[in-house]
Short mmCIF file of C-alpha atoms in Angstrom, two decimals:
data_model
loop_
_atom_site.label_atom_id
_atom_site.label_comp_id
_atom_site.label_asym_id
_atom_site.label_seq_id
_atom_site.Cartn_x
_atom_site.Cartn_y
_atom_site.Cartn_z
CA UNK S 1 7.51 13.57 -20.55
CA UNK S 2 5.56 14.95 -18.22
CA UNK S 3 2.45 17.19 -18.73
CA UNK S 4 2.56 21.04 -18.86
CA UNK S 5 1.14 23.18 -16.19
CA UNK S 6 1.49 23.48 -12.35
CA UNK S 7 1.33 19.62 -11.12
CA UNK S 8 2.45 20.30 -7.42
CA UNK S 9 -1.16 20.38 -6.00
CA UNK S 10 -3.90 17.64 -6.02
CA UNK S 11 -7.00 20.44 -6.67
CA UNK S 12 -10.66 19.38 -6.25
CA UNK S 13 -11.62 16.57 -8.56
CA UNK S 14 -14.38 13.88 -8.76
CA UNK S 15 -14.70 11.38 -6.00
CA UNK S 16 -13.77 7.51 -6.24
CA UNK S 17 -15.46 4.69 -7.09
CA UNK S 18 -15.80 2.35 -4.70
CA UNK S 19 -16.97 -1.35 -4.79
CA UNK S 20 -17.01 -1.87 -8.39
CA UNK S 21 -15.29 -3.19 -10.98
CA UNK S 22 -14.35 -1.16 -13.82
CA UNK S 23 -16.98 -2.21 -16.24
CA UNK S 24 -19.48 -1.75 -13.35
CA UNK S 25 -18.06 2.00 -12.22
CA UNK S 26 -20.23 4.60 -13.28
CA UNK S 27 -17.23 8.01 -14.05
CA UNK S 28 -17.69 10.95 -11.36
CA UNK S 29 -20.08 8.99 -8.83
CA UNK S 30 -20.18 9.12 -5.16
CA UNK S 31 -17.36 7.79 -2.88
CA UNK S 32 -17.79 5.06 -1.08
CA UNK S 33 -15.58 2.62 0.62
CA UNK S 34 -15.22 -0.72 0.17
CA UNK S 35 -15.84 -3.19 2.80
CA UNK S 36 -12.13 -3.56 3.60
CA UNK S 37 -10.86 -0.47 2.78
CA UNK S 38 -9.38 1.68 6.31
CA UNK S 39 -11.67 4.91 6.88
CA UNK S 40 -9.14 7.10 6.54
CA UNK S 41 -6.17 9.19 8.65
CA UNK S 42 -6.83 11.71 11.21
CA UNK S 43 -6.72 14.32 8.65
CA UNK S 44 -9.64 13.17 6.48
CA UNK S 45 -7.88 14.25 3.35
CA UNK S 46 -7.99 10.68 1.94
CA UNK S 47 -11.96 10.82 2.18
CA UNK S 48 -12.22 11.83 -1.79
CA UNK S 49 -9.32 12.12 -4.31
CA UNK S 50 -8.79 14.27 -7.23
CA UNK S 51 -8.84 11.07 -9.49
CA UNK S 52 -11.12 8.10 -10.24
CA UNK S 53 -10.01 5.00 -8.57
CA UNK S 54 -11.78 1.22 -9.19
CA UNK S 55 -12.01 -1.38 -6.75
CA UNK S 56 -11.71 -5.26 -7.44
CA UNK S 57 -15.01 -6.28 -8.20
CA UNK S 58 -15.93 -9.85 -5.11
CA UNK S 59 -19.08 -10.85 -6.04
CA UNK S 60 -17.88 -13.72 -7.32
CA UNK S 61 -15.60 -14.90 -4.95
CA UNK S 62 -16.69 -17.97 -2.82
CA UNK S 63 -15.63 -18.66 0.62
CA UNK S 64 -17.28 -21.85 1.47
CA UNK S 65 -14.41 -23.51 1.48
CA UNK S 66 -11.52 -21.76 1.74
CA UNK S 67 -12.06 -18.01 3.09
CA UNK S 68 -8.99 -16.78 1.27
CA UNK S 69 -9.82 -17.95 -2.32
CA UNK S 70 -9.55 -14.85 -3.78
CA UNK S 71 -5.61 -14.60 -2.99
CA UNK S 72 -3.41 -15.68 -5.22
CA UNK S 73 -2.00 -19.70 -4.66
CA UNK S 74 1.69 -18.15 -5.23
CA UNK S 75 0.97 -15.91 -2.09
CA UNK S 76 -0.13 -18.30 -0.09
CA UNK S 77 2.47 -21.04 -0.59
CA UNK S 78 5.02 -18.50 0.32
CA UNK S 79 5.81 -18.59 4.41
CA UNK S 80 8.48 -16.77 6.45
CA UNK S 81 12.18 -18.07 6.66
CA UNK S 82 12.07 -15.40 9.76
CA UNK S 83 10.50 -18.35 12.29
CA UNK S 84 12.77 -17.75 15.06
CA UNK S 85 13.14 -14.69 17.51
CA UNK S 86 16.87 -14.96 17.09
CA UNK S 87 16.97 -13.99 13.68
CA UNK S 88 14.54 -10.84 14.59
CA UNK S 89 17.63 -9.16 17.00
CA UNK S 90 17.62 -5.55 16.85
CA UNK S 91 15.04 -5.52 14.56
CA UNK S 92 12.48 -3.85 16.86
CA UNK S 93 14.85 -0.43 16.03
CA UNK S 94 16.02 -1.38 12.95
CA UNK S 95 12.76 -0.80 11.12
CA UNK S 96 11.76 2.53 12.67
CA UNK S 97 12.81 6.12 12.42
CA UNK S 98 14.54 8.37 15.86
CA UNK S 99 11.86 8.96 17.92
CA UNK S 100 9.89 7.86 20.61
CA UNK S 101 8.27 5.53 18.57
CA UNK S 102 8.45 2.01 19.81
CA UNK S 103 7.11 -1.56 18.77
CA UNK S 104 7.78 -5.13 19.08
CA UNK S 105 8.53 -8.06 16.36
CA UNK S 106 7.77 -11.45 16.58
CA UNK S 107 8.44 -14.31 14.27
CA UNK S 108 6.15 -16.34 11.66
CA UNK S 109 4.83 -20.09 12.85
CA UNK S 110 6.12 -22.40 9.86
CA UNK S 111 3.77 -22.67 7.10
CA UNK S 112 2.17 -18.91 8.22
CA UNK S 113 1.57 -16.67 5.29
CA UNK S 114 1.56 -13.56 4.31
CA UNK S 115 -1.62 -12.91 3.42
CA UNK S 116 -3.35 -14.84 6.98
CA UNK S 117 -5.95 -12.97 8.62
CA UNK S 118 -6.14 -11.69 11.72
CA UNK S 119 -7.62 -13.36 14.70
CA UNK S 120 -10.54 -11.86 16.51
CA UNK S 121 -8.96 -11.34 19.69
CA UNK S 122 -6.04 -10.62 21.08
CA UNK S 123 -3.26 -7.77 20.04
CA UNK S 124 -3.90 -5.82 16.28
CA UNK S 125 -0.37 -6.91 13.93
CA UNK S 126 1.14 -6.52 10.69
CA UNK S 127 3.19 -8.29 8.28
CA UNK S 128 6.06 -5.98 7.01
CA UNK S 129 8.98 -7.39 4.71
CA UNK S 130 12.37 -6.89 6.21
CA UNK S 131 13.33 -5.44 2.09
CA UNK S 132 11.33 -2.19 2.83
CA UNK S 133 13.95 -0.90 5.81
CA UNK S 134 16.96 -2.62 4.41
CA UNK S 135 17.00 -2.00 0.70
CA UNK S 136 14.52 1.29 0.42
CA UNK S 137 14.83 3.02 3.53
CA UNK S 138 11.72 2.92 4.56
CA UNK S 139 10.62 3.00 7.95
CA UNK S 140 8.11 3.46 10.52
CA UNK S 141 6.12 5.18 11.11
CA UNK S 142 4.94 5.23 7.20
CA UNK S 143 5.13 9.35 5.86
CA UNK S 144 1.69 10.80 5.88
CA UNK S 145 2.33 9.84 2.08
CA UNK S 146 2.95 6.53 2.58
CA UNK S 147 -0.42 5.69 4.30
CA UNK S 148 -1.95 7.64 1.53
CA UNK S 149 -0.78 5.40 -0.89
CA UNK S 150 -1.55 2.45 0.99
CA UNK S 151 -5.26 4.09 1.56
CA UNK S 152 -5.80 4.64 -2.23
CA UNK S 153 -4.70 1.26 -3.40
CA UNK S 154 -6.74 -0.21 -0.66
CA UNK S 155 -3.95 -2.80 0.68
CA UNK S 156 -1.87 -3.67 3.21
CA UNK S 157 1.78 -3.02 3.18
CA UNK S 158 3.44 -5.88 2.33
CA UNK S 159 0.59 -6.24 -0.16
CA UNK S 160 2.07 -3.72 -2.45
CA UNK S 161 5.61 -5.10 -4.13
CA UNK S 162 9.12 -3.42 -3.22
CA UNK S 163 9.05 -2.51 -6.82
CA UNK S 164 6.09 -0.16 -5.88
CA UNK S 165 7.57 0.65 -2.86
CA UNK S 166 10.50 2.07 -4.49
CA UNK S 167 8.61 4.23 -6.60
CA UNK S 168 6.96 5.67 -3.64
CA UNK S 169 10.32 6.22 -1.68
CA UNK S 170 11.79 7.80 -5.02
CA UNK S 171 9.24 9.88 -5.64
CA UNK S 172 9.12 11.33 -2.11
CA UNK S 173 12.60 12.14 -2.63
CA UNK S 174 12.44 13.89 -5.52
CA UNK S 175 9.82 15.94 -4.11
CA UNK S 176 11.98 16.61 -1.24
CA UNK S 177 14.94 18.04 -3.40
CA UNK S 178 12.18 20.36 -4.58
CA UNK S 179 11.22 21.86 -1.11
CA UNK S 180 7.00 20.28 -2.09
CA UNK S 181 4.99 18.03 -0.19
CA UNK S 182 4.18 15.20 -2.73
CA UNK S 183 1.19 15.20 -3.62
CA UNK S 184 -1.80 11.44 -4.80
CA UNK S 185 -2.68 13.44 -7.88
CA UNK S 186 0.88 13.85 -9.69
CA UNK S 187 2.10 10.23 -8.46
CA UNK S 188 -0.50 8.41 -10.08
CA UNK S 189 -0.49 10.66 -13.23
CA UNK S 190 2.88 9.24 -13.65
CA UNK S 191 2.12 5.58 -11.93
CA UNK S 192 -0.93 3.24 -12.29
CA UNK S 193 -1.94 -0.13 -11.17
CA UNK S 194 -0.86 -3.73 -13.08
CA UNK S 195 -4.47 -5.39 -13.11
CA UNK S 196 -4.77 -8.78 -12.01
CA UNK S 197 -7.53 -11.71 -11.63
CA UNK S 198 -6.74 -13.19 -8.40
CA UNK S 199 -5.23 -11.36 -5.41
CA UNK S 200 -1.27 -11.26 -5.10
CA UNK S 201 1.40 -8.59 -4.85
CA UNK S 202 -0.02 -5.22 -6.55
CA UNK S 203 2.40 -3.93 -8.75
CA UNK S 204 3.13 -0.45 -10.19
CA UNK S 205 3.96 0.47 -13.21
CA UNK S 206 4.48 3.61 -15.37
CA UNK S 207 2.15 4.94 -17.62
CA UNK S 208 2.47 4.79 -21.41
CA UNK S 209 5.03 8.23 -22.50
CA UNK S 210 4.36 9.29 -18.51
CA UNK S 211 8.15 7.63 -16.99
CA UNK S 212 9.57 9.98 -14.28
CA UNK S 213 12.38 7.75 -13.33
CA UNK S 214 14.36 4.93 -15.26
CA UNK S 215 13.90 1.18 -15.06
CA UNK S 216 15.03 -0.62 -11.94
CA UNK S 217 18.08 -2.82 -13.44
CA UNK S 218 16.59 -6.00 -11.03
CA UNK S 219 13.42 -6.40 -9.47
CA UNK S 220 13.29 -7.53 -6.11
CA UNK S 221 12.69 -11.09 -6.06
CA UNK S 222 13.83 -13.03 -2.65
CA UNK S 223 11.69 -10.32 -0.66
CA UNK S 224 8.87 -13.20 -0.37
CA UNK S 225 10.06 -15.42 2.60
CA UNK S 226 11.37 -12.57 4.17
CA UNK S 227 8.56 -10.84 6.82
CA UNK S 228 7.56 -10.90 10.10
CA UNK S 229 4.98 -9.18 12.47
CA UNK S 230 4.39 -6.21 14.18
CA UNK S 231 2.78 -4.88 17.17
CA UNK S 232 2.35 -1.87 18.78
CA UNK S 233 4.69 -1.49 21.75
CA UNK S 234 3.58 -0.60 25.68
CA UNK S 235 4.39 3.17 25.06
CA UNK S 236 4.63 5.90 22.69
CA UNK S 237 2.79 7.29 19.85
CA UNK S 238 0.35 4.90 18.01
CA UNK S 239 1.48 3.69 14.81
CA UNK S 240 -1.76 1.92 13.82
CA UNK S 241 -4.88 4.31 14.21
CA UNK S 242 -5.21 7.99 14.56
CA UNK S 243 -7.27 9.49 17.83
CA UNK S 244 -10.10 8.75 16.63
CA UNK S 245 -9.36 4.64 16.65
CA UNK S 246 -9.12 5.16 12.56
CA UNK S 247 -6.78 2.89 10.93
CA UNK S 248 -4.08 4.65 8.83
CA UNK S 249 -3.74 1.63 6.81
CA UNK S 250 -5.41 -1.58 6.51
CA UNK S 251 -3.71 -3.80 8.74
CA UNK S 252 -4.27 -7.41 6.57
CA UNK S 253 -4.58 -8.02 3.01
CA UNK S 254 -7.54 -6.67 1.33
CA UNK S 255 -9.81 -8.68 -1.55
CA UNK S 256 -11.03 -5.43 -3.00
CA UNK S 257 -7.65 -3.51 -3.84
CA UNK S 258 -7.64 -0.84 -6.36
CA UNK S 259 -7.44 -2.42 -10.25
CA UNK S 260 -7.65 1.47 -12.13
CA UNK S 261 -6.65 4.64 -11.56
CA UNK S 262 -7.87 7.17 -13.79
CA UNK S 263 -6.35 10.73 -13.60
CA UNK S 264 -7.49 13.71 -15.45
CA UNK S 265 -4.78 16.37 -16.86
CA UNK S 266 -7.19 19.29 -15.66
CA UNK S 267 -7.42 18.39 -12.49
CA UNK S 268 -3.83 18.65 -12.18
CA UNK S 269 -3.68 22.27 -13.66
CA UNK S 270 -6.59 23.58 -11.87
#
């Protein structure tokens, strides 16, 4: 059931933790943002939150000999079936919304995961799984929501699971019906992280008596070998960074992501 009281505004609440790991946080102390984590949109709304999020503490993660340690081994076994530009036709429109937005796709070398990083030079890319336009709807460019989301859990977007990508799409559909804007405070009242030790797919889940929609009936499994890249195209509006070269989201996977999320009822109803 959900909470009484006017829940359709994130008011003024205490900052985020940042860097930390929950037993480190310290409640109500002073944003800051992890090493990974994108600086936020052009709107600078996504600077401090109404709700106390903790980062993935990585001072213990060793690089010497493998820089991507902290992800998980099932993420990085996983490559792209999508190898071939042939089996990327039309996708170029397929995956964004009427407009004059415009980008290009390009396939996955064999053996190229998910969670690679990107090199130092040469044109700024994504991952994206082909599930998130063909099963949820969703599209580019990502809803000022969207990139919130993305911002608060501190990943990139095929670094959050369809399953939390559905709750996302559903819940900015329900807030359509209702004429609102949704809003970070009420989504994660309802929705918090699944903590993990090593880096994978975050996962969201509903909070304990807090379920605003019903179980999915199948998760979505065969999503995994199913992604491919994408770069900006050579016109139209920028899909990556706002005017002031800010990156909406974080453009590879992140070892810090967001492991708690801890909102308060009276922020809500202020």
């Amino acid at each position: 059931m959900a909470p009484s009281g006017d829940l359709f505004e994130d008011a003024p609440g205490p900052s985020t933790q940042g860097d930390q790991s929950p037993a480190e946080a310290t409640p109500n102390a002073g944003f800051e943002t992890p090493r990974d984590k994108p600086a936020g949109s052009s709107s600078g709304s996504f600077d401090s939150y109404p709700f106390e999020v903790w980062y993935r503490d990585d001072t213990r993660d060793s690089a010497d000999e493998d820089p991507q340690a902290w992800v998980d081994p099932e993420v990085k076994k996983m490559s792209s079936l999508l190898t071939r530009s042939s089996a990327l036709l039309g996708m170029a429109k397929a995956i964004c919304q009427r407009g004059p937005w415009f980008v290009c796709v390009s396939p996955c070398r064999p053996g190229e995961s998910v969670s690679t990083a990107l090199p130092a030079e040469g044109k700024p890319y994504f991952y994206l799984y082909d599930t998130l336009h063909s099963k949820l709807g969703i599209k580019l460019p990502f809803s000022h929501f969207e990139r919130a989301v993305l911002q608060v859990l501190n990943v990139a977007p095929t670094q959050l699971h369809p399953n939390g990508w559905a709750f996302v799409r559903a819940f900015e559909l329900l807030y359509e019906d209702l004429g609102k804007a949704p809003t970070l405070g009420v989504f994660f009242w309802f929705y918090t992280v699944k903590k993990v030790d090593k880096v994978g797919w975050t996962s969201l889940c509903s909070r304990p008596k807090c379920k605003l929609f019903k179980p999915f009936l199948a998760s979505y499994k065969k999503f995994k070998s199913r992604f491919f890249k994408v770069t900006l195209g050579d016109s139209g509006p920028n899909l990556l960074v706002d005017r002031a070269g800010r990156p909406f989201f974080s453009l590879t996977w992140t070892h810090q992501p967001t492991i708690s999320i801890t909102v308060h009822l009276k922020d809500l109803e202020d």
